[in-house]
Structure formats: structure tokens, C-alpha cells
Amino acid sequence: MTGPRLGVLSSGKGSNLRNLFSRGYRITAVATNRPGCGAAAFARQQGLQLGEFSQRRFPSSLARDEALSGWLLEVGVDIVVNAGYDRILGEPMTKAFAGRMLNIHPSLLPSFGGGMDAVERALEHGVKVTGCTVHLVTDAVDAGPILLQAAVPVLPDDDAQRLHQRIQAEEHRILPQAIDLLWARLGGSPRPVKETTVV
Ligand code: GRF
């Protein structure tokens, strides 16, 4: 199997994880800080290697991120994909995976960066166009170099859920593209295209 070995970080329902899996990406590790989340359940169901890093198991966020980066390095991932991980990643992660860690954010950065409520804030603000961004993770939250963006119009009768759903359809399109782009930049050979149906 070729293509990058991915480490996917998630605290949420895991639709981006499922999408990558169904497109045949090599998911070497899934890490979560919320063992009860949808992404963790999917990892268990598919027999993916799952690392649980709940904050309460660690004395500090630094210790948590040291354990997380140590595990991802040990397992051997090429690219880390932050897909709905609800903790800010500290130096142990940003250093170990500098230039090879992506984040997907549900807004057109630099608008509505920071926090997990970008869709709600865009609606409250009354913007007519929002979208999603895939960028490299640096120490500056949601402010690393942008790889790809997709725009999504805000419709008159949108609520956060409807708008987020349309944004996620775009996330599922551009996150794989951004991974391929980064992998090519890192000098990796292209991934064979294989789609797996997830029921
Ligand atoms: C996505 O909207 C992503 O942009 C944000 O968290 C959400 C994760 O969604 N960072 P899912 O868990 O992959 O469905």
C-alpha cells in the first residue's frame, strides 16, 4: 500500500475520518481525547489503531501532547490530520509534525478562526459567503499557511446545522485534495485510487 500513512485526530462525530477511510486513505492511527465520540466508535468498528488521550489522564496539556506526539511518532505516521480535534495542539505536536500537520476549519480563514463555533459566528455576523479552509498547523491557532479553501453561500433560511452540513460536503471534497497536495510537496509518490464503501 502506498500513499501517506495518516494519523487522524478527532473529538467529534468523525465524518471526515469516514470520508478519508472510504476513499481508501491509509489510516495508520486515530487519536481522540473523547473516547465516546463517533470517530472513536468508527475506529473501533473498522479495527483502526486508536489512541485515547483524555485530558484527565494527564497532569497538563503539555504532558498530554507529549504522549500524543510520542505515540504518533512510534506508530509511524507521515501526515497528521486534525479533523475536529477540540484541543489546541502545543509545541510537542507542532514541533514534531512541523510542515506535515493539517487542520480543517469550517470557515474561510482568517475569518472566524479560534474556537469550535465558527459556523454560528459566521451566521451571527450575517456574512453571505463562508466555507472551509485546510491549512498547515503552526503555533498560531488557525493561522498557519493555507493550502485550500472552498466557498459556501449562506442561504436566507440557514440555521447552523444546515449551513454546517453544506460546509462539510465541501470539507469532504477539499481535505483529501489537500492531503494529496501536501504529500506531493513532501515528495511522496501518489496514492492509488481506491474507494471503499462504508455502510
Ligand atoms: C468540521 O466541521 C471541521 O471543520 C471542524 O470540526 C468538524 C469535524 O467534523 N474542525 P467531523 O467530526 O469530521 O464530522
Short mmCIF file of C-alpha atoms and ligand atoms in Angstrom, two decimals:
data_model
loop_
_atom_site.label_atom_id
_atom_site.label_comp_id
_atom_site.label_asym_id
_atom_site.label_seq_id
_atom_site.Cartn_x
_atom_site.Cartn_y
_atom_site.Cartn_z
CA MET A 1 0.00 0.00 0.00
CA THR A 2 1.34 3.43 -0.90
CA GLY A 3 0.27 6.96 -0.07
CA PRO A 4 0.84 8.73 3.22
CA ARG A 5 0.29 6.98 6.50
CA LEU A 6 -2.26 9.24 8.17
CA GLY A 7 -2.78 9.98 11.84
CA VAL A 8 -6.26 11.46 12.23
CA LEU A 9 -7.14 13.46 15.37
CA SER A 10 -10.82 13.84 16.20
CA SER A 11 -13.07 14.65 19.14
CA GLY A 12 -16.32 14.57 17.22
CA LYS A 13 -18.62 12.62 15.00
CA GLY A 14 -15.87 11.70 12.58
CA SER A 15 -17.40 12.36 9.17
CA ASN A 16 -14.03 13.49 7.80
CA LEU A 17 -12.42 10.32 9.14
CA ARG A 18 -15.10 8.17 7.49
CA ASN A 19 -14.70 10.07 4.25
CA LEU A 20 -10.92 9.53 4.18
CA PHE A 21 -11.39 5.87 5.03
CA SER A 22 -13.99 5.34 2.32
CA ARG A 23 -11.70 6.97 -0.23
CA GLY A 24 -9.04 4.39 0.57
CA TYR A 25 -6.58 6.54 2.52
CA ARG A 26 -4.14 4.64 4.70
CA ILE A 27 -5.28 5.47 8.24
CA THR A 28 -2.49 4.28 10.45
CA ALA A 29 -3.72 5.89 13.64
CA VAL A 30 -6.76 7.64 15.05
CA ALA A 31 -6.27 9.71 18.20
CA THR A 32 -9.00 11.17 20.34
CA ASN A 33 -9.39 12.95 23.64
CA ARG A 34 -13.05 11.81 23.78
CA PRO A 35 -13.22 8.00 23.78
CA GLY A 36 -17.02 8.13 23.47
CA CYS A 37 -17.07 10.17 20.25
CA GLY A 38 -18.27 8.98 16.84
CA ALA A 39 -14.76 8.98 15.38
CA ALA A 40 -13.52 6.65 18.14
CA ALA A 41 -16.50 4.33 17.61
CA PHE A 42 -15.77 4.21 13.87
CA ALA A 43 -12.09 3.46 14.50
CA ARG A 44 -13.02 0.54 16.78
CA GLN A 45 -15.62 -0.74 14.33
CA GLN A 46 -13.10 -0.75 11.46
CA GLY A 47 -10.23 -2.09 13.58
CA LEU A 48 -8.13 1.06 13.15
CA GLN A 49 -5.41 1.67 15.69
CA LEU A 50 -6.96 4.02 18.27
CA GLY A 51 -5.11 6.12 20.85
CA GLU A 52 -7.08 7.65 23.72
CA PHE A 53 -5.67 10.84 25.19
CA SER A 54 -8.35 12.18 27.55
CA GLN A 55 -7.06 15.22 29.40
CA ARG A 56 -7.93 13.72 32.80
CA ARG A 57 -5.27 11.04 32.31
CA PHE A 58 -2.54 13.68 32.18
CA PRO A 59 -1.31 16.30 34.67
CA SER A 60 -1.14 19.03 32.00
CA SER A 61 -1.86 19.74 28.35
CA LEU A 62 1.89 19.62 27.75
CA ALA A 63 2.07 16.07 29.12
CA ARG A 64 -0.94 15.10 27.00
CA ASP A 65 0.63 16.47 23.82
CA GLU A 66 3.96 14.80 24.62
CA ALA A 67 2.19 11.47 24.93
CA LEU A 68 0.20 12.11 21.75
CA SER A 69 3.20 13.07 19.63
CA GLY A 70 5.27 10.20 21.09
CA TRP A 71 2.55 7.74 20.13
CA LEU A 72 2.09 9.11 16.61
CA LEU A 73 5.85 9.02 16.01
CA GLU A 74 6.09 5.49 17.37
CA VAL A 75 3.21 4.26 15.23
CA GLY A 76 4.88 5.99 12.27
CA VAL A 77 2.58 8.49 10.58
CA ASP A 78 3.64 10.69 7.66
CA ILE A 79 0.89 13.31 7.92
CA VAL A 80 -1.27 14.29 10.88
CA VAL A 81 -4.80 15.41 10.04
CA ASN A 82 -6.56 17.46 12.66
CA ALA A 83 -10.22 16.89 11.79
CA GLY A 84 -12.36 18.28 14.56
CA TYR A 85 -9.95 17.86 17.48
CA ASP A 86 -11.19 20.26 20.14
CA ARG A 87 -7.89 21.00 21.92
CA ILE A 88 -5.18 23.43 20.90
CA LEU A 89 -2.07 21.48 19.98
CA GLY A 90 1.04 22.59 21.85
CA GLU A 91 4.72 22.53 21.00
CA PRO A 92 5.28 18.78 21.34
CA MET A 93 2.90 18.35 18.40
CA THR A 94 3.67 21.46 16.34
CA LYS A 95 7.43 20.75 16.51
CA ALA A 96 7.29 17.02 15.85
CA PHE A 97 4.97 17.44 12.85
CA ALA A 98 6.02 20.85 11.54
CA GLY A 99 5.11 21.10 7.85
CA ARG A 100 3.19 17.82 7.90
CA MET A 101 0.16 18.52 10.06
CA LEU A 102 -3.10 19.81 8.58
CA ASN A 103 -6.19 21.29 10.15
CA ILE A 104 -9.64 21.62 8.64
CA HIS A 105 -11.67 24.58 9.87
CA PRO A 106 -15.30 25.38 8.99
CA SER A 107 -14.83 29.00 7.86
CA LEU A 108 -12.87 30.99 5.31
CA LEU A 109 -9.87 31.81 7.48
CA PRO A 110 -8.74 34.29 8.69
CA SER A 111 -12.44 34.99 9.39
CA PHE A 112 -13.91 33.20 12.38
CA GLY A 113 -10.74 31.43 13.47
CA GLY A 114 -10.22 30.07 17.01
CA GLY A 115 -12.90 28.11 18.85
CA MET A 116 -15.36 25.47 17.74
CA ASP A 117 -18.26 27.82 16.85
CA ALA A 118 -17.12 29.25 13.50
CA VAL A 119 -20.39 28.36 11.75
CA GLU A 120 -22.54 30.03 14.42
CA ARG A 121 -20.32 33.12 14.42
CA ALA A 122 -20.50 33.42 10.63
CA LEU A 123 -24.31 33.26 10.80
CA GLU A 124 -24.49 35.80 13.64
CA HIS A 125 -22.24 38.11 11.70
CA GLY A 126 -24.52 37.96 8.69
CA VAL A 127 -21.86 37.02 6.13
CA LYS A 128 -23.25 35.98 2.75
CA VAL A 129 -20.41 33.59 1.93
CA THR A 130 -18.47 31.33 4.26
CA GLY A 131 -16.80 27.97 3.68
CA CYS A 132 -13.92 25.86 4.90
CA THR A 133 -10.14 26.02 4.99
CA VAL A 134 -7.38 23.44 5.13
CA HIS A 135 -4.14 24.88 6.49
CA LEU A 136 -0.86 23.75 7.98
CA VAL A 137 -0.81 23.74 11.78
CA THR A 138 1.66 26.09 13.45
CA ASP A 139 1.84 27.53 16.97
CA ALA A 140 -0.56 30.29 15.90
CA VAL A 141 -4.08 28.87 16.24
CA ASP A 142 -5.94 28.58 12.90
CA ALA A 143 -3.35 30.87 11.31
CA GLY A 144 -0.87 28.56 9.55
CA PRO A 145 -0.29 28.68 5.78
CA ILE A 146 -3.47 27.97 3.84
CA LEU A 147 -3.44 25.06 1.38
CA LEU A 148 -7.03 25.02 0.09
CA GLN A 149 -10.34 26.76 0.66
CA ALA A 150 -13.88 26.25 -0.61
CA ALA A 151 -16.61 28.88 -0.51
CA VAL A 152 -20.20 28.10 0.53
CA PRO A 153 -23.04 30.64 0.16
CA VAL A 154 -25.15 31.39 3.23
CA LEU A 155 -28.82 30.96 2.29
CA PRO A 156 -31.59 33.15 3.75
CA ASP A 157 -33.21 30.36 5.79
CA ASP A 158 -29.98 28.74 7.01
CA ASP A 159 -29.51 27.67 10.58
CA ALA A 160 -26.15 26.47 11.92
CA GLN A 161 -26.95 22.83 11.26
CA ARG A 162 -28.00 23.27 7.63
CA LEU A 163 -25.09 25.55 6.87
CA HIS A 164 -22.60 23.24 8.57
CA GLN A 165 -23.92 20.32 6.52
CA ARG A 166 -23.19 22.11 3.24
CA ILE A 167 -19.78 23.23 4.55
CA GLN A 168 -18.99 19.62 5.45
CA ALA A 169 -19.79 18.46 1.92
CA GLU A 170 -17.01 20.82 0.80
CA GLU A 171 -14.72 19.64 3.62
CA HIS A 172 -15.11 16.09 2.34
CA ARG A 173 -14.01 17.29 -1.09
CA ILE A 174 -11.03 19.52 -0.21
CA LEU A 175 -9.46 17.67 2.74
CA PRO A 176 -8.43 14.70 0.55
CA GLN A 177 -7.17 17.13 -2.11
CA ALA A 178 -5.10 18.99 0.49
CA ILE A 179 -3.61 15.72 1.78
CA ASP A 180 -2.62 14.75 -1.77
CA LEU A 181 -1.15 18.20 -2.34
CA LEU A 182 0.89 18.14 0.86
CA TRP A 183 2.06 14.58 0.19
CA ALA A 184 3.26 15.60 -3.26
CA ARG A 185 5.09 18.58 -1.75
CA LEU A 186 6.74 16.25 0.75
CA GLY A 187 7.99 14.18 -2.15
CA GLY A 188 5.70 11.20 -1.63
CA SER A 189 4.55 9.04 -4.50
CA PRO A 190 0.89 9.36 -5.47
CA ARG A 191 -1.70 7.26 -3.78
CA PRO A 192 -3.53 4.57 -5.77
CA VAL A 193 -7.18 5.49 -6.09
CA LYS A 194 -9.38 3.04 -4.25
CA GLU A 195 -12.83 3.68 -2.89
CA THR A 196 -14.30 1.60 -0.06
CA THR A 197 -17.99 1.70 0.67
CA VAL A 198 -18.77 2.28 4.33
CA VAL A 199 -22.20 1.19 5.45
C1 GRF B 1 -15.52 20.00 10.91
O1 GRF B 1 -16.53 20.90 10.58
C2 GRF B 1 -14.18 20.66 10.96
O2 GRF B 1 -14.07 21.73 10.09
C3 GRF B 1 -14.12 21.15 12.39
O3 GRF B 1 -14.72 20.14 13.13
C4 GRF B 1 -15.67 19.45 12.32
C5 GRF B 1 -15.37 17.97 12.38
O4 GRF B 1 -16.37 17.25 11.75
N1 GRF B 1 -12.76 21.43 12.78
P1 GRF B 1 -16.36 15.66 11.70
O5 GRF B 1 -16.23 15.17 13.13
O6 GRF B 1 -15.22 15.23 10.85
O7 GRF B 1 -17.68 15.31 11.12
#
